[in-house]
Amino acid sequence: MQARVLTELDTRWVPRSFDAPWLAAKSRKYLLLAPLRVEIDGEIYEVPAGYVFDMSSIPRIAYMIYTPGFHEAVRAAAFHDYCYSHLWRTVSKEFADRALEALMIADGADPSDARLFYWATRLFGRGGWSHGGVL
């Protein structure tokens, strides 16, 4: 899969009480202030301004290696979360998880780190496919 990020990420922190039913209530939440555009295999996707995501849902035990704001995963995580919460009717879970890996590599992540994130989401990620969505 070929991927590239076309725009910078512009976010601000919002309180945990901010309404985002696709995220756990205790998640750290970030609001996109401008659209995030990515290209995957020649197709353009846009995560709209106003979307709320949690950077990365990384288990606390892994914080020693990867923090929720792991730089090379942030933009990839925004797109991945959007696939899981809003695009699950039009893209497959496999596509979303592979896009996460490809976008991380495009943002300079070591391929082994990107592969680990891929497998973590492949095995443990849920998204709209598992429960019929929230929207």
PDB file of C-alpha atoms in Angstrom:
ATOM      1  CA  MET A   1       0.000   0.000   0.000  1.00  0.00           C
ATOM      2  CA  GLN A   2       1.312   3.434  -0.955  1.00  0.00           C
ATOM      3  CA  ALA A   3       0.431   6.316   1.355  1.00  0.00           C
ATOM      4  CA  ARG A   4       1.309   9.900   2.032  1.00  0.00           C
ATOM      5  CA  VAL A   5       0.004  12.658   4.252  1.00  0.00           C
ATOM      6  CA  LEU A   6      -0.958  15.768   2.294  1.00  0.00           C
ATOM      7  CA  THR A   7      -1.619  18.238   5.126  1.00  0.00           C
ATOM      8  CA  GLU A   8      -0.227  19.064   8.521  1.00  0.00           C
ATOM      9  CA  LEU A   9      -2.071  18.044  11.652  1.00  0.00           C
ATOM     10  CA  ASP A  10      -3.628  20.956  13.529  1.00  0.00           C
ATOM     11  CA  THR A  11      -5.229  19.952  16.821  1.00  0.00           C
ATOM     12  CA  ARG A  12      -6.078  21.141  20.278  1.00  0.00           C
ATOM     13  CA  TRP A  13      -6.770  19.214  23.405  1.00  0.00           C
ATOM     14  CA  VAL A  14     -10.396  19.011  24.552  1.00  0.00           C
ATOM     15  CA  PRO A  15     -11.715  17.814  27.919  1.00  0.00           C
ATOM     16  CA  ARG A  16     -12.359  14.106  28.414  1.00  0.00           C
ATOM     17  CA  SER A  17     -16.050  14.957  28.790  1.00  0.00           C
ATOM     18  CA  PHE A  18     -16.154  16.185  25.165  1.00  0.00           C
ATOM     19  CA  ASP A  19     -18.757  14.196  23.231  1.00  0.00           C
ATOM     20  CA  ALA A  20     -17.095  11.563  21.037  1.00  0.00           C
ATOM     21  CA  PRO A  21     -19.104   8.331  21.477  1.00  0.00           C
ATOM     22  CA  TRP A  22     -16.595   6.311  19.438  1.00  0.00           C
ATOM     23  CA  LEU A  23     -13.905   6.895  22.106  1.00  0.00           C
ATOM     24  CA  ALA A  24     -13.655   5.597  25.640  1.00  0.00           C
ATOM     25  CA  ALA A  25     -14.873   8.194  28.149  1.00  0.00           C
ATOM     26  CA  LYS A  26     -11.447   8.241  29.856  1.00  0.00           C
ATOM     27  CA  SER A  27      -9.523   8.844  26.596  1.00  0.00           C
ATOM     28  CA  ARG A  28      -7.407  11.922  26.075  1.00  0.00           C
ATOM     29  CA  LYS A  29      -9.193  13.728  23.284  1.00  0.00           C
ATOM     30  CA  TYR A  30      -7.921  15.997  20.521  1.00  0.00           C
ATOM     31  CA  LEU A  31      -9.991  18.100  18.139  1.00  0.00           C
ATOM     32  CA  LEU A  32      -8.907  18.578  14.517  1.00  0.00           C
ATOM     33  CA  LEU A  33      -8.872  22.302  13.812  1.00  0.00           C
ATOM     34  CA  ALA A  34      -8.305  21.855  10.066  1.00  0.00           C
ATOM     35  CA  PRO A  35      -9.017  18.937   7.734  1.00  0.00           C
ATOM     36  CA  LEU A  36      -6.394  16.201   7.498  1.00  0.00           C
ATOM     37  CA  ARG A  37      -5.906  14.923   3.959  1.00  0.00           C
ATOM     38  CA  VAL A  38      -4.131  11.699   3.070  1.00  0.00           C
ATOM     39  CA  GLU A  39      -3.544   9.821  -0.167  1.00  0.00           C
ATOM     40  CA  ILE A  40      -3.745   6.051  -0.168  1.00  0.00           C
ATOM     41  CA  ASP A  41      -3.060   4.103  -3.340  1.00  0.00           C
ATOM     42  CA  GLY A  42      -3.874   7.192  -5.401  1.00  0.00           C
ATOM     43  CA  GLU A  43      -7.174   7.992  -3.670  1.00  0.00           C
ATOM     44  CA  ILE A  44      -7.602  11.113  -1.515  1.00  0.00           C
ATOM     45  CA  TYR A  45      -9.321  10.845   1.873  1.00  0.00           C
ATOM     46  CA  GLU A  46     -10.162  13.717   4.204  1.00  0.00           C
ATOM     47  CA  VAL A  47     -10.745  13.696   7.936  1.00  0.00           C
ATOM     48  CA  PRO A  48     -12.863  16.815   8.527  1.00  0.00           C
ATOM     49  CA  ALA A  49     -12.116  19.671  10.895  1.00  0.00           C
ATOM     50  CA  GLY A  50     -14.038  19.068  14.103  1.00  0.00           C
ATOM     51  CA  TYR A  51     -13.236  15.359  14.257  1.00  0.00           C
ATOM     52  CA  VAL A  52     -12.172  14.153  17.708  1.00  0.00           C
ATOM     53  CA  PHE A  53      -9.617  11.360  18.157  1.00  0.00           C
ATOM     54  CA  ASP A  54      -7.311  10.077  20.897  1.00  0.00           C
ATOM     55  CA  MET A  55      -3.917  10.031  19.101  1.00  0.00           C
ATOM     56  CA  SER A  56      -3.360   6.294  19.763  1.00  0.00           C
ATOM     57  CA  SER A  57      -5.095   3.871  22.088  1.00  0.00           C
ATOM     58  CA  ILE A  58      -1.923   2.449  23.554  1.00  0.00           C
ATOM     59  CA  PRO A  59      -2.151   0.245  26.657  1.00  0.00           C
ATOM     60  CA  ARG A  60      -0.399   1.749  29.681  1.00  0.00           C
ATOM     61  CA  ILE A  61       2.003  -1.172  29.896  1.00  0.00           C
ATOM     62  CA  ALA A  62       3.424  -0.109  26.499  1.00  0.00           C
ATOM     63  CA  TYR A  63       3.992   3.537  27.581  1.00  0.00           C
ATOM     64  CA  MET A  64       7.633   2.721  28.311  1.00  0.00           C
ATOM     65  CA  ILE A  65       8.147   2.252  24.564  1.00  0.00           C
ATOM     66  CA  TYR A  66       5.315   4.202  22.887  1.00  0.00           C
ATOM     67  CA  THR A  67       3.417   7.134  24.326  1.00  0.00           C
ATOM     68  CA  PRO A  68      -0.103   8.010  23.108  1.00  0.00           C
ATOM     69  CA  GLY A  69       1.449  10.908  21.186  1.00  0.00           C
ATOM     70  CA  PHE A  70       4.129   8.739  19.506  1.00  0.00           C
ATOM     71  CA  HIS A  71       5.094  11.255  16.828  1.00  0.00           C
ATOM     72  CA  GLU A  72       5.286   8.920  13.830  1.00  0.00           C
ATOM     73  CA  ALA A  73       1.807   7.535  14.592  1.00  0.00           C
ATOM     74  CA  VAL A  74      -0.204  10.702  15.260  1.00  0.00           C
ATOM     75  CA  ARG A  75      -1.400  11.600  11.765  1.00  0.00           C
ATOM     76  CA  ALA A  76      -1.832   7.937  10.890  1.00  0.00           C
ATOM     77  CA  ALA A  77      -3.883   7.459  14.066  1.00  0.00           C
ATOM     78  CA  ALA A  78      -6.199  10.349  13.168  1.00  0.00           C
ATOM     79  CA  PHE A  79      -7.005   8.743   9.814  1.00  0.00           C
ATOM     80  CA  HIS A  80      -7.202   5.259  11.326  1.00  0.00           C
ATOM     81  CA  ASP A  81      -9.601   6.417  14.056  1.00  0.00           C
ATOM     82  CA  TYR A  82     -11.753   8.115  11.421  1.00  0.00           C
ATOM     83  CA  CYS A  83     -11.939   4.867   9.433  1.00  0.00           C
ATOM     84  CA  TYR A  84     -12.942   2.988  12.579  1.00  0.00           C
ATOM     85  CA  SER A  85     -15.579   5.507  13.683  1.00  0.00           C
ATOM     86  CA  HIS A  86     -16.986   6.948  10.456  1.00  0.00           C
ATOM     87  CA  LEU A  87     -15.765   5.117   7.333  1.00  0.00           C
ATOM     88  CA  TRP A  88     -16.390   1.558   8.498  1.00  0.00           C
ATOM     89  CA  ARG A  89     -19.310   1.248   6.065  1.00  0.00           C
ATOM     90  CA  THR A  90     -17.141   2.135   3.061  1.00  0.00           C
ATOM     91  CA  VAL A  91     -13.683   0.732   3.879  1.00  0.00           C
ATOM     92  CA  SER A  92     -12.625  -2.587   5.364  1.00  0.00           C
ATOM     93  CA  LYS A  93     -10.931  -3.043   8.711  1.00  0.00           C
ATOM     94  CA  GLU A  94      -7.985  -4.536   6.816  1.00  0.00           C
ATOM     95  CA  PHE A  95      -7.741  -1.338   4.733  1.00  0.00           C
ATOM     96  CA  ALA A  96      -7.823   0.854   7.872  1.00  0.00           C
ATOM     97  CA  ASP A  97      -5.154  -1.192   9.634  1.00  0.00           C
ATOM     98  CA  ARG A  98      -2.884  -1.338   6.574  1.00  0.00           C
ATOM     99  CA  ALA A  99      -3.358   2.416   6.058  1.00  0.00           C
ATOM    100  CA  LEU A 100      -2.186   3.000   9.637  1.00  0.00           C
ATOM    101  CA  GLU A 101       0.995   1.064   8.911  1.00  0.00           C
ATOM    102  CA  ALA A 102       1.608   2.755   5.536  1.00  0.00           C
ATOM    103  CA  LEU A 103       0.954   6.269   6.874  1.00  0.00           C
ATOM    104  CA  MET A 104       3.284   5.679   9.820  1.00  0.00           C
ATOM    105  CA  ILE A 105       6.056   4.643   7.437  1.00  0.00           C
ATOM    106  CA  ALA A 106       5.305   7.701   5.281  1.00  0.00           C
ATOM    107  CA  ASP A 107       5.739   9.829   8.427  1.00  0.00           C
ATOM    108  CA  GLY A 108       9.159   8.321   9.143  1.00  0.00           C
ATOM    109  CA  ALA A 109       8.332   5.483  11.527  1.00  0.00           C
ATOM    110  CA  ASP A 110      10.637   2.524  11.602  1.00  0.00           C
ATOM    111  CA  PRO A 111       8.885  -0.239   9.617  1.00  0.00           C
ATOM    112  CA  SER A 112       9.096  -2.581  12.622  1.00  0.00           C
ATOM    113  CA  ASP A 113       7.226  -0.020  14.773  1.00  0.00           C
ATOM    114  CA  ALA A 114       4.611   0.436  12.056  1.00  0.00           C
ATOM    115  CA  ARG A 115       4.224  -3.340  11.773  1.00  0.00           C
ATOM    116  CA  LEU A 116       3.726  -3.632  15.534  1.00  0.00           C
ATOM    117  CA  PHE A 117       0.998  -0.963  15.431  1.00  0.00           C
ATOM    118  CA  TYR A 118      -0.594  -2.792  12.488  1.00  0.00           C
ATOM    119  CA  TRP A 119      -0.719  -6.097  14.354  1.00  0.00           C
ATOM    120  CA  ALA A 120      -1.990  -4.475  17.562  1.00  0.00           C
ATOM    121  CA  THR A 121      -4.899  -2.891  15.699  1.00  0.00           C
ATOM    122  CA  ARG A 122      -5.470  -5.958  13.543  1.00  0.00           C
ATOM    123  CA  LEU A 123      -5.790  -8.182  16.615  1.00  0.00           C
ATOM    124  CA  PHE A 124      -7.410  -5.859  19.144  1.00  0.00           C
ATOM    125  CA  GLY A 125      -9.032  -2.980  17.231  1.00  0.00           C
ATOM    126  CA  ARG A 126     -12.804  -2.996  17.117  1.00  0.00           C
ATOM    127  CA  GLY A 127     -14.380  -0.103  15.224  1.00  0.00           C
ATOM    128  CA  GLY A 128     -17.799   0.052  13.641  1.00  0.00           C
ATOM    129  CA  TRP A 129     -17.433  -3.341  11.971  1.00  0.00           C
ATOM    130  CA  SER A 130     -17.721  -5.180  15.299  1.00  0.00           C
ATOM    131  CA  HIS A 131     -20.821  -3.470  16.686  1.00  0.00           C
ATOM    132  CA  GLY A 132     -22.661  -1.845  13.826  1.00  0.00           C
ATOM    133  CA  GLY A 133     -21.181   1.603  14.429  1.00  0.00           C
ATOM    134  CA  VAL A 134     -22.133   4.442  16.697  1.00  0.00           C
ATOM    135  CA  LEU A 135     -23.267   6.989  14.133  1.00  0.00           C
TER     136      LEU A 135
END
